[in-house]
Short mmCIF file of the N, C-alpha and C atoms (twelve columns), coordinates in Angstrom:
data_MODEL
# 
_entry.id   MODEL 
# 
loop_
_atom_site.group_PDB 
_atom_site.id 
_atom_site.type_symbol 
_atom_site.label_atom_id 
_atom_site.label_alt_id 
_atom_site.label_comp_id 
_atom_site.label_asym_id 
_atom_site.label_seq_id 
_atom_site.Cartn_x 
_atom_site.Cartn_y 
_atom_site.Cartn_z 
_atom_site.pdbx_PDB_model_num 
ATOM 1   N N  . UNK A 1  -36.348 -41.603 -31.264 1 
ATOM 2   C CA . UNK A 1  -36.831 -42.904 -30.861 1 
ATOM 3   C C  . UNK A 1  -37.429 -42.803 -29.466 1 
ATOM 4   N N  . UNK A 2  -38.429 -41.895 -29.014 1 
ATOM 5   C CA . UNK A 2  -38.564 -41.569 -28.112 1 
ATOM 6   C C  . UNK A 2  -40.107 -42.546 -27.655 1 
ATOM 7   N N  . UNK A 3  -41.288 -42.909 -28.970 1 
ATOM 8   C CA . UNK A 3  -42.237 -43.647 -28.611 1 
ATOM 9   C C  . UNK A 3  -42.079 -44.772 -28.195 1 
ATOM 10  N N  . UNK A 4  -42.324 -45.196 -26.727 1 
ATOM 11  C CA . UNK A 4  -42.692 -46.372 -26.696 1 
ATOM 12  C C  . UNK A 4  -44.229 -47.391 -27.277 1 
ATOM 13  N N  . UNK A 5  -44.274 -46.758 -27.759 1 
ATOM 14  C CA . UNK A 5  -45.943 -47.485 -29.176 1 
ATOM 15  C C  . UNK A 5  -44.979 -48.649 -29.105 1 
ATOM 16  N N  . UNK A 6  -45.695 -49.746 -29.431 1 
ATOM 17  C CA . UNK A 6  -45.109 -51.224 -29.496 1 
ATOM 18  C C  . UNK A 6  -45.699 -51.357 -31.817 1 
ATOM 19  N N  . UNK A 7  -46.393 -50.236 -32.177 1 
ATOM 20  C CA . UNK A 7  -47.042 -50.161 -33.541 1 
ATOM 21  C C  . UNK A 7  -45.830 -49.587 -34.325 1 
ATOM 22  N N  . UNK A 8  -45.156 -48.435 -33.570 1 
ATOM 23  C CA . UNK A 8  -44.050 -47.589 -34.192 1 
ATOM 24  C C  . UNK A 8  -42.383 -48.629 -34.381 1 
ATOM 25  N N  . UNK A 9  -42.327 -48.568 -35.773 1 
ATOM 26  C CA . UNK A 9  -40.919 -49.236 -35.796 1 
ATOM 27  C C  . UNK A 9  -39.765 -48.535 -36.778 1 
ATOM 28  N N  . UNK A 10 -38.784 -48.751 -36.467 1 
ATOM 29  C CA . UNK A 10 -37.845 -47.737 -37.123 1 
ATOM 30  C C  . UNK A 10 -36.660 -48.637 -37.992 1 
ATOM 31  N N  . UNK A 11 -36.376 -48.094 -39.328 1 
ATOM 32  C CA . UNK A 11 -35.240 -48.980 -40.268 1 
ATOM 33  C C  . UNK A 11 -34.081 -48.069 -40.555 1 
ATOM 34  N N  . UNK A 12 -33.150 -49.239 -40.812 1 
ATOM 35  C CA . UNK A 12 -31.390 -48.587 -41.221 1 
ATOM 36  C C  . UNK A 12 -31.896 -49.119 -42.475 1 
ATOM 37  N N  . UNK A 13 -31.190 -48.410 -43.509 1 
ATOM 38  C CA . UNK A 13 -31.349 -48.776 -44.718 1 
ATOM 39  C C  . UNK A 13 -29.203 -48.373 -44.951 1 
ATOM 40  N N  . UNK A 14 -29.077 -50.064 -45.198 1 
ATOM 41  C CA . UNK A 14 -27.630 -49.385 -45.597 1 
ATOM 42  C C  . UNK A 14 -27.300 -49.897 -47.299 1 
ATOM 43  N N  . UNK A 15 -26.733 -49.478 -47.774 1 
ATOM 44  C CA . UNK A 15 -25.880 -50.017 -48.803 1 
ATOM 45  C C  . UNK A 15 -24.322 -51.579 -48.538 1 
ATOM 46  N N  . UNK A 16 -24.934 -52.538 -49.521 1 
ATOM 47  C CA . UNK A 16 -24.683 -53.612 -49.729 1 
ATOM 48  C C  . UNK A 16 -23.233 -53.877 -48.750 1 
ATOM 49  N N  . UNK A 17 -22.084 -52.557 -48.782 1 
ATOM 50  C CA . UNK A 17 -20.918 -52.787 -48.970 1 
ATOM 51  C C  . UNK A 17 -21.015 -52.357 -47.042 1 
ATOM 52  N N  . UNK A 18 -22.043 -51.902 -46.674 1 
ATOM 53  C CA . UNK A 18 -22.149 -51.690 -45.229 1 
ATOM 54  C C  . UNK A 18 -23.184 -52.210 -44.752 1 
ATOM 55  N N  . UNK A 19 -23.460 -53.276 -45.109 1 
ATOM 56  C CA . UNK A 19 -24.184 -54.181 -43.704 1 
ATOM 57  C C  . UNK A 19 -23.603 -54.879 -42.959 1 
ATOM 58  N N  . UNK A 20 -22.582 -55.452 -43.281 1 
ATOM 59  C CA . UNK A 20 -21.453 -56.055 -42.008 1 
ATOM 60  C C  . UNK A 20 -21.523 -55.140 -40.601 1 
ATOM 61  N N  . UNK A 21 -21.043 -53.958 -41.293 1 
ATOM 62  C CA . UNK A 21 -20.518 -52.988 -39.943 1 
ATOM 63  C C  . UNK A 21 -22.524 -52.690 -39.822 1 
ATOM 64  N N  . UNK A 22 -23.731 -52.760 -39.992 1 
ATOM 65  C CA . UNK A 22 -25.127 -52.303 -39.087 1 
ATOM 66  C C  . UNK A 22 -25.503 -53.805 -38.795 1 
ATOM 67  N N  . UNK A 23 -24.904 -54.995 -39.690 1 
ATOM 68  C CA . UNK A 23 -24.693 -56.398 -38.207 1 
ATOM 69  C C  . UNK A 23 -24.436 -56.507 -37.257 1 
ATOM 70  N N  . UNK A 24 -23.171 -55.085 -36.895 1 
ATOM 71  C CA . UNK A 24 -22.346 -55.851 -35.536 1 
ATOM 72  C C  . UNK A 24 -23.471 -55.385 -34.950 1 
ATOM 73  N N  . UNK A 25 -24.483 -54.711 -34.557 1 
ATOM 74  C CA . UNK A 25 -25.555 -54.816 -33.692 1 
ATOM 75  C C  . UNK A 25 -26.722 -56.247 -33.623 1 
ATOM 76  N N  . UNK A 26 -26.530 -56.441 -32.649 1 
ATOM 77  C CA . UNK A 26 -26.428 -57.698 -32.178 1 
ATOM 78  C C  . UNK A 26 -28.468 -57.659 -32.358 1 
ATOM 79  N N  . UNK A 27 -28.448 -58.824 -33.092 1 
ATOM 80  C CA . UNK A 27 -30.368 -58.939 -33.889 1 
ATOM 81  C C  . UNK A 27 -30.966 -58.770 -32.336 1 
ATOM 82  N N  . UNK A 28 -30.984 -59.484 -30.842 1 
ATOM 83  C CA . UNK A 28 -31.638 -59.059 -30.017 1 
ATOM 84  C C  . UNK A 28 -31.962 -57.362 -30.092 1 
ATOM 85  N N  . UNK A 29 -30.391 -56.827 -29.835 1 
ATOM 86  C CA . UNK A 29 -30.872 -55.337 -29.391 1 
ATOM 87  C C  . UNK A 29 -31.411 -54.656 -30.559 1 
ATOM 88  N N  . UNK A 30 -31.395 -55.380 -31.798 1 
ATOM 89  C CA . UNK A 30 -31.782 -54.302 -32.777 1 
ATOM 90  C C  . UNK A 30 -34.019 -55.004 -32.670 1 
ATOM 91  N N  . UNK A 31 -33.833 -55.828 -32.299 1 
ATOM 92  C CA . UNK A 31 -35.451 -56.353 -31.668 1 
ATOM 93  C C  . UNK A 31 -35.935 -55.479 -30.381 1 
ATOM 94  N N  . UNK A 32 -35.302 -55.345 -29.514 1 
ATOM 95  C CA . UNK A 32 -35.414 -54.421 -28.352 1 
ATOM 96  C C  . UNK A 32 -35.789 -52.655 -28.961 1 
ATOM 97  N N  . UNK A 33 -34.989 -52.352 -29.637 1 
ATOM 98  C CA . UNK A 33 -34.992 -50.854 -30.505 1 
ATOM 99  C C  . UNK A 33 -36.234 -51.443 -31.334 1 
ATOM 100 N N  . UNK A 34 -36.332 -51.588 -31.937 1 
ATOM 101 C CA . UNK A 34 -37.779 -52.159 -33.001 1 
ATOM 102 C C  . UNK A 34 -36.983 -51.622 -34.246 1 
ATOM 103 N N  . UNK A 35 -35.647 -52.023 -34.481 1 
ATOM 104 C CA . UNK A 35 -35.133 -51.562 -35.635 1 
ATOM 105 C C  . UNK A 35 -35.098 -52.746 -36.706 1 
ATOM 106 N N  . UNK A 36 -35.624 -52.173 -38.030 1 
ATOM 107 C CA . UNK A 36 -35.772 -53.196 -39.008 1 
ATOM 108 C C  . UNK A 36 -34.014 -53.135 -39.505 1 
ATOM 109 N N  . UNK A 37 -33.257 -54.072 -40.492 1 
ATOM 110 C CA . UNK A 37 -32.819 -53.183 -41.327 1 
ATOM 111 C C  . UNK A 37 -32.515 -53.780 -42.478 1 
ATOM 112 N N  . UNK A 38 -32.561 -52.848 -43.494 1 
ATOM 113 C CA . UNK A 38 -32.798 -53.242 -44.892 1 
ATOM 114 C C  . UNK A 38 -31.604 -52.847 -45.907 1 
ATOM 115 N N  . UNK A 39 -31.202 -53.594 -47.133 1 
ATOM 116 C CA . UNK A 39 -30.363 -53.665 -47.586 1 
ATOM 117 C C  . UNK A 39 -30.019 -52.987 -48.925 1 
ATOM 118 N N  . UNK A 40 -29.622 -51.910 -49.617 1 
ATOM 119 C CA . UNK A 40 -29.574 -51.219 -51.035 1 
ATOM 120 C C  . UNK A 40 -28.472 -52.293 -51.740 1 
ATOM 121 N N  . UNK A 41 -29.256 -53.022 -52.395 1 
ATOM 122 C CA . UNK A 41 -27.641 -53.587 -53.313 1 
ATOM 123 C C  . UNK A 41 -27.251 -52.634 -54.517 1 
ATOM 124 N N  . UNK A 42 -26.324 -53.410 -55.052 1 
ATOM 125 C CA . UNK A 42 -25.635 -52.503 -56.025 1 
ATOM 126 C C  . UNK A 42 -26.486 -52.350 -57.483 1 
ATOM 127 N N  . UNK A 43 -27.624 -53.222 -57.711 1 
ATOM 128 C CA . UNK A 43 -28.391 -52.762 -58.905 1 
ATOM 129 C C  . UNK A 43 -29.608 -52.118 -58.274 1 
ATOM 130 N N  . UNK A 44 -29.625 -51.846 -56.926 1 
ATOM 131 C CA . UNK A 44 -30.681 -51.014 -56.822 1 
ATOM 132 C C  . UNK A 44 -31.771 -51.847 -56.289 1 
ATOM 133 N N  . UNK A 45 -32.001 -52.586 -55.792 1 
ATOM 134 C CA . UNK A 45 -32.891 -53.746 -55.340 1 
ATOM 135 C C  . UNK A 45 -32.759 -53.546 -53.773 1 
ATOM 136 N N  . UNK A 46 -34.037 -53.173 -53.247 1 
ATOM 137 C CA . UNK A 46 -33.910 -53.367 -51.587 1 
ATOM 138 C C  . UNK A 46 -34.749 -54.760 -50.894 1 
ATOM 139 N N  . UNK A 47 -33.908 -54.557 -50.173 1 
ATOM 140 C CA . UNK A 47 -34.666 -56.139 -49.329 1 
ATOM 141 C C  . UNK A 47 -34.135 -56.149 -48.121 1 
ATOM 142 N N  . UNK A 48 -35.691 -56.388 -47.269 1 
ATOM 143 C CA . UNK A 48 -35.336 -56.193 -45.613 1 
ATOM 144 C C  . UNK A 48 -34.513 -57.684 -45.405 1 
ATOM 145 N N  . UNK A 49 -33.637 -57.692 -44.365 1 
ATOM 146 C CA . UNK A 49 -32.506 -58.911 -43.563 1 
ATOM 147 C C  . UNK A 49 -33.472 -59.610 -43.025 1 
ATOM 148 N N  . UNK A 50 -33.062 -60.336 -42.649 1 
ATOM 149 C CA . UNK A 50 -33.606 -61.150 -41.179 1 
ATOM 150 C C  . UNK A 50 -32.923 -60.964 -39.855 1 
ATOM 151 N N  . UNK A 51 -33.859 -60.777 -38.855 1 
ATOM 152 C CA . UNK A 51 -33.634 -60.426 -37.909 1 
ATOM 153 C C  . UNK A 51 -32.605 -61.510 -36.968 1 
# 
């Protein structure tokens, strides 16, 4: 995560049963990081959170 490019953005992709624990990062700092993050449910369906 070394570019500061404001174009370059980076995602967690977790599974359903672990997005609680890539919540506790608090939506500012994960806006500050330019981190998306997106969700694997259990039939296989991804879908980015809201920030």
């Amino acid at each position: 995560m070394t570019s500061e490019s404001p174009d370059i953005r980076y995602v967690l992709i977790a599974p359903t049963s672990s997005v609680k624990a890539a919540e506790r990062v608090p939506a500012h700092v994960r806006r500050l990081l330019r981190v998306d993050l997106y969700e694997v449910t259990d039939d296989n369906l991804v879908r980015q959170l809201p920030q």
